mmCIF file of C-alpha atoms and ligand atoms in Angstrom:
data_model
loop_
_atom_site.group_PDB
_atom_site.id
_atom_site.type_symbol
_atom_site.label_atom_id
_atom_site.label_comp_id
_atom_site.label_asym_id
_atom_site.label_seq_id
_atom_site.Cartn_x
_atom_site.Cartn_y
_atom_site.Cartn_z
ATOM 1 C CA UNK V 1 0.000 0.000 0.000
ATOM 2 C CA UNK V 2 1.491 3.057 -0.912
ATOM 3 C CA UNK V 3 -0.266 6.628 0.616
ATOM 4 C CA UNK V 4 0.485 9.980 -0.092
ATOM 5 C CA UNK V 5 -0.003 13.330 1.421
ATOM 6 C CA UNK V 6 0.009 16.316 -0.092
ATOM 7 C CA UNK V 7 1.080 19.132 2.694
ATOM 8 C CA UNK V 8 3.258 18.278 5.218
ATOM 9 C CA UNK V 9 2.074 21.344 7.551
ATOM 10 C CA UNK V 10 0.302 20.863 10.512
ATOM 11 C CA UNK V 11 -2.842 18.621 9.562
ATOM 12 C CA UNK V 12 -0.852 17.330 6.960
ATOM 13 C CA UNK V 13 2.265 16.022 8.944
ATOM 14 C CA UNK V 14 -0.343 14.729 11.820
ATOM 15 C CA UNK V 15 -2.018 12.613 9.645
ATOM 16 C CA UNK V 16 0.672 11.062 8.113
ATOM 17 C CA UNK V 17 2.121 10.455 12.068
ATOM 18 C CA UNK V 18 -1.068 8.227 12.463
ATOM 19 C CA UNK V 19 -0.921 6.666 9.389
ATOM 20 C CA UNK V 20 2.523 5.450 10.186
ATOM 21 C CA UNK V 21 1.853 4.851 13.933
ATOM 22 C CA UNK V 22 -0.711 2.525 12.501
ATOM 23 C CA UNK V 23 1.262 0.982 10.048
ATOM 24 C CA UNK V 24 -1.720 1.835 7.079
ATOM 25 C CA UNK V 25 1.167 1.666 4.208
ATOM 26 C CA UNK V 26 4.124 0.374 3.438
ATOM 27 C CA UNK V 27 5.249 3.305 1.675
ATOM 28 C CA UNK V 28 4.056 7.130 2.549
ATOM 29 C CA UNK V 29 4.936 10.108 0.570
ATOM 30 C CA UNK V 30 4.598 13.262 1.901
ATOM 31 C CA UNK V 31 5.006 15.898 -0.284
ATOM 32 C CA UNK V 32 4.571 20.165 0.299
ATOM 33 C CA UNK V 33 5.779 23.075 -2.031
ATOM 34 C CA UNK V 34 8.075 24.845 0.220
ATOM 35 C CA UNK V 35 11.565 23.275 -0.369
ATOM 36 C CA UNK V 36 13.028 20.845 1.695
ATOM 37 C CA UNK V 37 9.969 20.900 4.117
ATOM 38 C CA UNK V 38 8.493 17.788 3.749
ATOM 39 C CA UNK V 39 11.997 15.796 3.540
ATOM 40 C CA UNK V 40 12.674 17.518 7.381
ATOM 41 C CA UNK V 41 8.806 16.328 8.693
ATOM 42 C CA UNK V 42 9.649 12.878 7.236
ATOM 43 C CA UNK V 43 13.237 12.512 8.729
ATOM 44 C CA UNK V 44 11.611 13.806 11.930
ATOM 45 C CA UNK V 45 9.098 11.254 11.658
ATOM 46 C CA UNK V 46 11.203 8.454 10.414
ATOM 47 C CA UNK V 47 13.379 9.088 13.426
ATOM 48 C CA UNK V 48 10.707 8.036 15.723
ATOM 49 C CA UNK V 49 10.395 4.706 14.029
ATOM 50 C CA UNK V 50 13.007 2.851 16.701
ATOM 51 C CA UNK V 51 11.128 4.589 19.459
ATOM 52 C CA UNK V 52 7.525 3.935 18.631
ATOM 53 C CA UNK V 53 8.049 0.580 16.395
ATOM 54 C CA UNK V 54 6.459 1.144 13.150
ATOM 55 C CA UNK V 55 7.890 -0.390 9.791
ATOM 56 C CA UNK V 56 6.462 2.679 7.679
ATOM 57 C CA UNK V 57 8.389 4.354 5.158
ATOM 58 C CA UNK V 58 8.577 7.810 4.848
ATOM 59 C CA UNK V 59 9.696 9.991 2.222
ATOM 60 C CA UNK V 60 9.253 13.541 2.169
ATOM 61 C CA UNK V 61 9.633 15.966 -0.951
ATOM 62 C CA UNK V 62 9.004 18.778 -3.022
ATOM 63 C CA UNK V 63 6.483 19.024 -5.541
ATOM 64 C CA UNK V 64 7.855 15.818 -6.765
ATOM 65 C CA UNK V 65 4.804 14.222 -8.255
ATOM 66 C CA UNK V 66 6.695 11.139 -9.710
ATOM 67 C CA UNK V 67 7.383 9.735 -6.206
ATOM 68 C CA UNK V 68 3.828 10.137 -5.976
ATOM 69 C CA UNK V 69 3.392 7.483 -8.589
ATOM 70 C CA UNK V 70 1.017 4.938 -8.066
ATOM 71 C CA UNK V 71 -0.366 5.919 -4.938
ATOM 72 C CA UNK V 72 -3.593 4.232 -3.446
ATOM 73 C CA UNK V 73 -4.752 6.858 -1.487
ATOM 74 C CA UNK V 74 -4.543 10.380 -1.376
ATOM 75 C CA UNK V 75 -4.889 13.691 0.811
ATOM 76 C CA UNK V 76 -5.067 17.143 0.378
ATOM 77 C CA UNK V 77 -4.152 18.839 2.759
ATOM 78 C CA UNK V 78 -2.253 21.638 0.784
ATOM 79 C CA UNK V 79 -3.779 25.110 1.431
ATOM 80 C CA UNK V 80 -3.796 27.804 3.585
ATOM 81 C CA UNK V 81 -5.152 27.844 7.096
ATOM 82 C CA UNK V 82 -7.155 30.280 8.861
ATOM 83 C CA UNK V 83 -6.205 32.892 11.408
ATOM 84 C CA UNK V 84 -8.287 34.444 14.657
ATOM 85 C CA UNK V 85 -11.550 36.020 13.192
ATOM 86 C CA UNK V 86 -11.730 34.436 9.702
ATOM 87 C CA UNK V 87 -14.129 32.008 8.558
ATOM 88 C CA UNK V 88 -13.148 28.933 6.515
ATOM 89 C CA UNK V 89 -15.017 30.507 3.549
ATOM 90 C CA UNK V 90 -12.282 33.204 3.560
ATOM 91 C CA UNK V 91 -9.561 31.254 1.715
ATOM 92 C CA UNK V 92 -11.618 29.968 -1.411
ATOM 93 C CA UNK V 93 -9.298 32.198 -3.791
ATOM 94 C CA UNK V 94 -6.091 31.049 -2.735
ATOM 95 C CA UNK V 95 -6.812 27.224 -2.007
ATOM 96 C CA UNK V 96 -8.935 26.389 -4.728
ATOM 97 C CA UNK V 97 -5.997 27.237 -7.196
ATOM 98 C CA UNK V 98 -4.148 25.483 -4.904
ATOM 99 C CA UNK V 99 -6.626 22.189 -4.888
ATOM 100 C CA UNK V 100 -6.948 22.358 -8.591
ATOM 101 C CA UNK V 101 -3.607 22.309 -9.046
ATOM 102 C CA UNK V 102 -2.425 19.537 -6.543
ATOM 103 C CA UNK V 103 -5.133 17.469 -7.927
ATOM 104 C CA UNK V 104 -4.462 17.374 -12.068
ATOM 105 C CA UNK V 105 -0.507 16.750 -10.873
ATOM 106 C CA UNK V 106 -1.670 14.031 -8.544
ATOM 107 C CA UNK V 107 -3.673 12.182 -11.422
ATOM 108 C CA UNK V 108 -0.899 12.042 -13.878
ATOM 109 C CA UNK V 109 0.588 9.726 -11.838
ATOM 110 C CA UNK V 110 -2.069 8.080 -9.912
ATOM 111 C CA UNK V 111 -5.517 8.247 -11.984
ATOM 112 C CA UNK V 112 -7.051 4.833 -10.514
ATOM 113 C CA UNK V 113 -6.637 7.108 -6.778
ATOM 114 C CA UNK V 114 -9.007 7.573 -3.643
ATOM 115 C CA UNK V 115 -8.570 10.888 -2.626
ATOM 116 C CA UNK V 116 -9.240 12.750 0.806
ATOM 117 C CA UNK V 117 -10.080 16.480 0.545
ATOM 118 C CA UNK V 118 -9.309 18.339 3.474
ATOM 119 C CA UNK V 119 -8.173 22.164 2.613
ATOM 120 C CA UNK V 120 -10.823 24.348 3.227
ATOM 121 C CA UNK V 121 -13.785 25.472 2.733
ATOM 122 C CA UNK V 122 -13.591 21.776 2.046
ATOM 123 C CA UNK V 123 -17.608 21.102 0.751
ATOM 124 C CA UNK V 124 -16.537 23.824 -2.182
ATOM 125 C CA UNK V 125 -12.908 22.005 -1.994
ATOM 126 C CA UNK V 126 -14.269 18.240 -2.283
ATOM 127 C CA UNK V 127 -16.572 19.283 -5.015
ATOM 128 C CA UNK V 128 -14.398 21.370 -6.709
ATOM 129 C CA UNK V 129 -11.967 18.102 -7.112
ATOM 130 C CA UNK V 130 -14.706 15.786 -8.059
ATOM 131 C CA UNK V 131 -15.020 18.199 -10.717
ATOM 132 C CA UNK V 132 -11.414 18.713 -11.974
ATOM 133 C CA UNK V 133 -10.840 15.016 -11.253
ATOM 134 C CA UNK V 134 -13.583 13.396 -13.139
ATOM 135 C CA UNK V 135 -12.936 10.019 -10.639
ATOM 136 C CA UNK V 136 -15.783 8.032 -10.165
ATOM 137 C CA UNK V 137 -18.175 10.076 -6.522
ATOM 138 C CA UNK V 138 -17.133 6.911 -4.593
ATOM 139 C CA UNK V 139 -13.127 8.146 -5.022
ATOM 140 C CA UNK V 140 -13.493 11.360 -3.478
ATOM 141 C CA UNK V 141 -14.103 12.081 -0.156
ATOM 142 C CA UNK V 142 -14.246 15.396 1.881
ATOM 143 C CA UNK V 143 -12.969 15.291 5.521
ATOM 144 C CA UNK V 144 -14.650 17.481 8.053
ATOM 145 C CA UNK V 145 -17.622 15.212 9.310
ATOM 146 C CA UNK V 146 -14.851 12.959 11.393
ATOM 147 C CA UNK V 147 -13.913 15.855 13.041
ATOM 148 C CA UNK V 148 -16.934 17.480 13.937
ATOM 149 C CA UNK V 149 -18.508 14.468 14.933
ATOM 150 C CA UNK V 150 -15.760 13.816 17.044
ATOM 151 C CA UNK V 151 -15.954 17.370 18.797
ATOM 152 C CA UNK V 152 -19.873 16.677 19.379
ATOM 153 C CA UNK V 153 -19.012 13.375 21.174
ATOM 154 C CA UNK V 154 -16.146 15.186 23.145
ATOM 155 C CA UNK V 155 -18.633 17.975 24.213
ATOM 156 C CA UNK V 156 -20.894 15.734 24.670
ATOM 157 C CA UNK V 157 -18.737 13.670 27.158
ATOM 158 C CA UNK V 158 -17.841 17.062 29.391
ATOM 159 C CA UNK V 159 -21.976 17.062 30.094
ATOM 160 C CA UNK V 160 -22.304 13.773 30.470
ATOM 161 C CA UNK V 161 -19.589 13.139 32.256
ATOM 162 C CA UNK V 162 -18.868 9.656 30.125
ATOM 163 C CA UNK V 163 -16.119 8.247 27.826
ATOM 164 C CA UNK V 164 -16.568 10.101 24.531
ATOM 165 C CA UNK V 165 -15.795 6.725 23.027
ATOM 166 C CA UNK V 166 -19.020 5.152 23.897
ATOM 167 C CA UNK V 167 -21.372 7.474 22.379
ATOM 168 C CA UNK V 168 -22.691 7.300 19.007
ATOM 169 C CA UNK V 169 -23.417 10.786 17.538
ATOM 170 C CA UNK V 170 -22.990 12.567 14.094
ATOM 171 C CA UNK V 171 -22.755 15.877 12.288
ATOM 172 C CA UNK V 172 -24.019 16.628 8.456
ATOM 173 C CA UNK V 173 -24.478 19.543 6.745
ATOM 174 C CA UNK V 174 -21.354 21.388 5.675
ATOM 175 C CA UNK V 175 -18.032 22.129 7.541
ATOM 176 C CA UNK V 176 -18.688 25.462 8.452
ATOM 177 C CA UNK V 177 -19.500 27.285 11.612
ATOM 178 C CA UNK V 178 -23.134 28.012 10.415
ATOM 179 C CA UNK V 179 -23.655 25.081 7.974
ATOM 180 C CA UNK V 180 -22.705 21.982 10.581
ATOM 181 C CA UNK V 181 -25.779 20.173 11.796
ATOM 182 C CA UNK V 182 -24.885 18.283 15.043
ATOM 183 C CA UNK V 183 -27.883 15.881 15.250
ATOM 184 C CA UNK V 184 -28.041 15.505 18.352
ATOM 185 C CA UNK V 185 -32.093 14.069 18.695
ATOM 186 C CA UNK V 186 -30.041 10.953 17.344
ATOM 187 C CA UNK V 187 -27.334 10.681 19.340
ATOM 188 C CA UNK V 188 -27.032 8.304 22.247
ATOM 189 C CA UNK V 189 -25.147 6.819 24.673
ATOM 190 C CA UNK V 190 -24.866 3.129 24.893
ATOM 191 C CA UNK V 191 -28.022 2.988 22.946
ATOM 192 C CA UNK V 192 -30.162 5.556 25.502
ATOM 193 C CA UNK V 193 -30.733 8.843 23.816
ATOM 194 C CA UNK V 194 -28.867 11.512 24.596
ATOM 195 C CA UNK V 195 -31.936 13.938 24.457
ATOM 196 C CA UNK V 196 -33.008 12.266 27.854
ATOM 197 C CA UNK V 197 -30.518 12.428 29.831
ATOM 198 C CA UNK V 198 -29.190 16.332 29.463
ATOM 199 C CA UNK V 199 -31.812 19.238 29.617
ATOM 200 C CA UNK V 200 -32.695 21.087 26.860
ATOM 201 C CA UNK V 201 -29.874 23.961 27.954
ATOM 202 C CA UNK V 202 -27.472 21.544 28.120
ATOM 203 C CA UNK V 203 -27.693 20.174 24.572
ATOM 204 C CA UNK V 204 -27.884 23.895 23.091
ATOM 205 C CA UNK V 205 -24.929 24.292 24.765
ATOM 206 C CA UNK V 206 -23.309 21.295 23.130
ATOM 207 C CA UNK V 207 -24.693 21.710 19.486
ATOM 208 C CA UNK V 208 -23.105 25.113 19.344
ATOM 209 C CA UNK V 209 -19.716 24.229 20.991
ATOM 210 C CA UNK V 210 -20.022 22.118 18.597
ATOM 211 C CA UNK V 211 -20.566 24.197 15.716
ATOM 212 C CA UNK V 212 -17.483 27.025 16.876
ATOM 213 C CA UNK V 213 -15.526 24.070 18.055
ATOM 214 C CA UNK V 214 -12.873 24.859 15.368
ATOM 215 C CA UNK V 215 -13.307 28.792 15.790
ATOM 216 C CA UNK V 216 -12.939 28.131 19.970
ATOM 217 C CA UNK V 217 -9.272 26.207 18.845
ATOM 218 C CA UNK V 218 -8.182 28.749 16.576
ATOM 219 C CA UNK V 219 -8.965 31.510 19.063
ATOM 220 C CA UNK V 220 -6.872 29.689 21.853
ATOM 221 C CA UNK V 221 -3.967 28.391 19.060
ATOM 222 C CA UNK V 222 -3.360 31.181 17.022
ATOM 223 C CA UNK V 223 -4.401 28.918 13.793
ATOM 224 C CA UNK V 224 -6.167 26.247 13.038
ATOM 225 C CA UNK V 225 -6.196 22.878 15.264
ATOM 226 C CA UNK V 226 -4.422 19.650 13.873
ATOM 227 C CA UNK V 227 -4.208 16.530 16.231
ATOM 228 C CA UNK V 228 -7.954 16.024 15.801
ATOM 229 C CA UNK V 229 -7.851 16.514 12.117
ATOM 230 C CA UNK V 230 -4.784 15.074 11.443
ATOM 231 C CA UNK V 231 -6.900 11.924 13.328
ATOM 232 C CA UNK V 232 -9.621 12.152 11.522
ATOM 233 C CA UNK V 233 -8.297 11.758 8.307
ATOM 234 C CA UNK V 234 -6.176 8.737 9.283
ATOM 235 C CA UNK V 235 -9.396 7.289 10.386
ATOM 236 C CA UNK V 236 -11.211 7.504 7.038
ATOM 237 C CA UNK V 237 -7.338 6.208 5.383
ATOM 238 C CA UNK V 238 -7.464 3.427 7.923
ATOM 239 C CA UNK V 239 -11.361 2.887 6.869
ATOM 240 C CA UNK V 240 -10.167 2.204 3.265
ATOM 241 C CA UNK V 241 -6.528 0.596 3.786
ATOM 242 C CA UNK V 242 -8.065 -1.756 6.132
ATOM 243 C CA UNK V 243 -11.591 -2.173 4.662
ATOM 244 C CA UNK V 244 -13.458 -1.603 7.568
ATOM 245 C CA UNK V 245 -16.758 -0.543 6.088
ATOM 246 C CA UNK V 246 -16.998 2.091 9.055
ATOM 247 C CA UNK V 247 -19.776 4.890 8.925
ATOM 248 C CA UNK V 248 -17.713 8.312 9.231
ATOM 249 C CA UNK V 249 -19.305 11.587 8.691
ATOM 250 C CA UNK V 250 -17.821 12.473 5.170
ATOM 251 C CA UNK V 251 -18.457 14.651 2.483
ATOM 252 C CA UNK V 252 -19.732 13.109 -0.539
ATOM 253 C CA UNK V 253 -21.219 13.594 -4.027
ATOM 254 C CA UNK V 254 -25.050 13.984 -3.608
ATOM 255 C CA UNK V 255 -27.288 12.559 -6.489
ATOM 256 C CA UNK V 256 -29.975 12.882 -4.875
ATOM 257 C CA UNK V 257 -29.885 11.624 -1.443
ATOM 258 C CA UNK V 258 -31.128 13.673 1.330
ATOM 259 C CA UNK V 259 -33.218 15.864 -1.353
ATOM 260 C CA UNK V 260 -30.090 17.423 -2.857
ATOM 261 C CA UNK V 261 -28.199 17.060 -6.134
ATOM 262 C CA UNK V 262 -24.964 18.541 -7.738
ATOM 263 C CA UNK V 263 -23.578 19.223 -4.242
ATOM 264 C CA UNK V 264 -20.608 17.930 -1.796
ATOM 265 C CA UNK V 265 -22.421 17.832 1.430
ATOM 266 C CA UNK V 266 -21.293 15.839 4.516
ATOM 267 C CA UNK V 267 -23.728 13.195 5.482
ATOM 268 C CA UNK V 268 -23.072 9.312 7.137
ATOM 269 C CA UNK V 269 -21.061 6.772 5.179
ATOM 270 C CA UNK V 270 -19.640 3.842 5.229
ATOM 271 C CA UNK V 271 -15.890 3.627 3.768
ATOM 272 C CA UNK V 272 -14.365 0.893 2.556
ATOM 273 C CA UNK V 273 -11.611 -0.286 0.066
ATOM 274 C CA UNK V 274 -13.878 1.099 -2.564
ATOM 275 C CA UNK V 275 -13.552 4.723 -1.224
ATOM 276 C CA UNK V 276 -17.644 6.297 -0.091
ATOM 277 C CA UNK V 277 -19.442 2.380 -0.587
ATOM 278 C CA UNK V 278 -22.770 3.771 0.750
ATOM 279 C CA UNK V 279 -24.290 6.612 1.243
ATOM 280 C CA UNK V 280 -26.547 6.178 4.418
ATOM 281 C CA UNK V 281 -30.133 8.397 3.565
ATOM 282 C CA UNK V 282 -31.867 8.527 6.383
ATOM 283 C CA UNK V 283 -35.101 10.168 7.120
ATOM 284 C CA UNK V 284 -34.482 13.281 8.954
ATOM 285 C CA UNK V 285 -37.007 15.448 11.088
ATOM 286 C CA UNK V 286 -38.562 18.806 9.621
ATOM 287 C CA UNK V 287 -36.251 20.734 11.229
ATOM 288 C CA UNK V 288 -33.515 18.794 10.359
ATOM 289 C CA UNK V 289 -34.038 18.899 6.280
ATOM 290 C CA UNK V 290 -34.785 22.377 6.604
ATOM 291 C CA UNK V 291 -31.253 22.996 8.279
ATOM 292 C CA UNK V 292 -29.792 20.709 5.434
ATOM 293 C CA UNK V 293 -31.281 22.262 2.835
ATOM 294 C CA UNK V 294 -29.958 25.833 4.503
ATOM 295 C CA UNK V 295 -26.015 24.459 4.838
ATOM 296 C CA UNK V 296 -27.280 22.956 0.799
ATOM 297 C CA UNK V 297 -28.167 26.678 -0.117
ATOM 298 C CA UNK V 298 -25.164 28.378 1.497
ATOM 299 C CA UNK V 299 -22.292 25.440 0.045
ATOM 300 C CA UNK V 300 -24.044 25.845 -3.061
ATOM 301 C CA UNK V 301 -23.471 30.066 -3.148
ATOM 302 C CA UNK V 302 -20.101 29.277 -2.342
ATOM 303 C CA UNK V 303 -19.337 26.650 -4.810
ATOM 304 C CA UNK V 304 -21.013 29.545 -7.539
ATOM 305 C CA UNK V 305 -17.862 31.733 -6.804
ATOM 306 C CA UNK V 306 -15.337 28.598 -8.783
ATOM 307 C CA UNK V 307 -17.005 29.482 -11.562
ATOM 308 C CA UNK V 308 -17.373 33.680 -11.160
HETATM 309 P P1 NAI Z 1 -0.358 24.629 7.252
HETATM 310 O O1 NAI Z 1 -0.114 26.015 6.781
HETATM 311 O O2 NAI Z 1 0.291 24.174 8.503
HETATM 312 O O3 NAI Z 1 0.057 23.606 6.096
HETATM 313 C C1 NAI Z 1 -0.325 23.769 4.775
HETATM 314 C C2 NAI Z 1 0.834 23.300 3.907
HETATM 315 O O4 NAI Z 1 0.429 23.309 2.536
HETATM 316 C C3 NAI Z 1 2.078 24.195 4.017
HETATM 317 O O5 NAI Z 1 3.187 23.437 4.458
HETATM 318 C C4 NAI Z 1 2.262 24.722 2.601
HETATM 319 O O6 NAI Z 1 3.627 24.897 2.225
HETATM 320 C C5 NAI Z 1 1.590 23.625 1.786
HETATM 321 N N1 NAI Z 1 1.209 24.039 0.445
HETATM 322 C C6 NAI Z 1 0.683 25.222 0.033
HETATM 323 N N2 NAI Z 1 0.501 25.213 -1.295
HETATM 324 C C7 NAI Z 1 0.908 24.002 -1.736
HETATM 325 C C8 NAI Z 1 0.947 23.386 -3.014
HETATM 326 N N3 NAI Z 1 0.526 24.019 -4.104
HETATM 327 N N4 NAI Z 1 1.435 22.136 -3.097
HETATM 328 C C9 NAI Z 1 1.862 21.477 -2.011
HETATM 329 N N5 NAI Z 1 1.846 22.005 -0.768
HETATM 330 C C10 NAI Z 1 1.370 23.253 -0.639
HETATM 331 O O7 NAI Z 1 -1.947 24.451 7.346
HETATM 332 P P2 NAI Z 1 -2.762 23.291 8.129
HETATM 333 O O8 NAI Z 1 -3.086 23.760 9.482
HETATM 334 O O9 NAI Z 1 -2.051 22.018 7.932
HETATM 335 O O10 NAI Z 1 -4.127 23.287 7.306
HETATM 336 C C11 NAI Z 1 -4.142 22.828 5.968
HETATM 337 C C12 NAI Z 1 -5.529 23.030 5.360
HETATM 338 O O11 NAI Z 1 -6.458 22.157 5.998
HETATM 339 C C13 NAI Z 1 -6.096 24.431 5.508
HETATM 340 O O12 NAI Z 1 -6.806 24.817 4.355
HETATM 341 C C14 NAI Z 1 -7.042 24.297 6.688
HETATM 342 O O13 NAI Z 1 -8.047 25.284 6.694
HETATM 343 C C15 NAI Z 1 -7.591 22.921 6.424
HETATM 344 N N6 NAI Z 1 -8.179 22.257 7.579
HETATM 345 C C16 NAI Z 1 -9.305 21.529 7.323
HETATM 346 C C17 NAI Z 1 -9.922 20.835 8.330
HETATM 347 C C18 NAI Z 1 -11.143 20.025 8.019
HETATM 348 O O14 NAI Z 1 -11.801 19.539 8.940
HETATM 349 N N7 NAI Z 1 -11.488 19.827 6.748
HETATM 350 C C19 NAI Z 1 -9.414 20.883 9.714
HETATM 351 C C20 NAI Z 1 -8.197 21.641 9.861
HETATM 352 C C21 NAI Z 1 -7.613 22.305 8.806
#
């Protein structure tokens, strides 16, 4: 199995840490477009090989696409970040040449590829590189639902007071601060819903944590976070390396499902060897299509400015 990741910065250099902690490839390029910085990250990371016991190999370099060649899986990570007070919208300009471009050099080499979008604003992102791709829907896959469904369970755990690794809780919608829909009349904990056991208060509280989770990090950081999105991405890699048909929050092609067409939105899906194998359409409430089709209307007015 050979991996690559494109931008060895923060999210990208933490995801390719778990995917070598985890042993997911054999081989694991890591590429970035600022010279020599992606050769340092992997000799850094190759250096912790004795110490943590992983047979991983890790080759960093710079805009090199040919070492690319081949690859199984890829991620995008390339891009810029955002800063205190901007939204993820904010850096369409810059990263979507940036995406475009990453993209048409990755499929020269690799065309047969699964690739993981994470740059943001990554609905406009993901769609923008099914476009420019023109891979089969199931070989492109947005991250951003991993994460945020991870934050919900962690704020979820501070009311409850529980392991945030025994509850069972997702987020669709987009990944933005105002498109995010933590669904949270469908979460539960070891099968009782949550929705009985905190107060009304309490789970307002969480869904919009939640929802300026990221915003909360940067505030506190400086720039954007990266362990838990450098671990969510190695969980949808380790998904497809290892087939494990899990259901991760991802953003997907929609044809249709959940009332919506010619979009990347994020919804539940399960990941397997074959990239997004399922798309999981459930029924929501009222309230809950009508937020979809909201986060729907506002990724779609973004996704309008690739083509302005
Ligand atoms: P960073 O600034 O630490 O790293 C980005 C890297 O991309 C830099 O090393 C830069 O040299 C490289 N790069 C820029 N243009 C490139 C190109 N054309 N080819 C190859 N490499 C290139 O940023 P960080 O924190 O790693 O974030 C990366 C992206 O991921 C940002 O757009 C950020 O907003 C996004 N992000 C998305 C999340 C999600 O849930 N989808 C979560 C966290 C970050």
């Amino acid at each position: 199995m050979k991996i690559t990741v494109v931008g060895a910065g923060a999210v990208g250099a933490t995801c390719a840490d778990n995917i070598a902690r985890k042993e997911l490839a054999e081989e694991l390029i890591l590429l970035d477009i600022k010279e020599g910085f992606a050769e340092g990250k992997s000799i850094d990371m190759m250096q912790t090989a004795a110490l943590l016991g992983f047979d991983t190999k890790i080759k960093g370099v710079t805009n090199d696409y040919a070492a690319t060649a081949g690859s199984e899986v890829v991620v995008i990570t390339s891009g810029l970040p955002r800063k205190p007070g901007m939204t993820r919208e904010e850096l369409i300009g810059t990263n979507a040449n940036i995406v475009k471009g990453v993209t048409e050099n990755i499929l020269k080499y690799s065309p047969d590829t699964i690739i993981i979008v994470v740059s943001n604003p990554m609905d406009t992102m993901n769609y923008l590189t099914l476009k420019t791709s023109g891979l089969p829907k199931n070989r492109i896959l947005g991250m951003g639902g991993a994460l945020d469904s991870s934050r919900f369970k962690y704020y979820l755990s501070q009311e409850l007071g529980c392991s945030p690794a025994d509850l069972n809780a997702v987020v669709i919608g987009g990944h933005g601060d105002t498109t995010m829909i933590p669904l949270i009349q469908h979460a539960t904990w070891n099968s009782i819903p949550v929705s009985q056991l905190l107060s009304k208060e309490q789970q307002d509280k969480v869904v919009a944590a939640t929802m300026v989770g990221g915003a909360t990090l940067t505030g506190l950081i400086g720039t954007s976070a990266w362990y838990a999105p450098g671990a969510g991405t190695a969980a949808m890699v380790e998904s497809i390396v290892r087939d494990e048909k899990k259901l991760i929050s991802s953003g997907v092609y929609l044809d249709g499902e959940y009332g919506q067409k010619d979009i990347s939105l994020v919804v539940p899906v399960i990941i397997g060897k074959n990239g997004a194998e399922k798309i999981l359409d459930f029924k929501l409430s009222e309230a809950e299509q009508g937020a979809f089709n909201k986060s729907a209307d506002a990724v779609r007015n973004m996704n309008a400015v690739l083509t302005d």
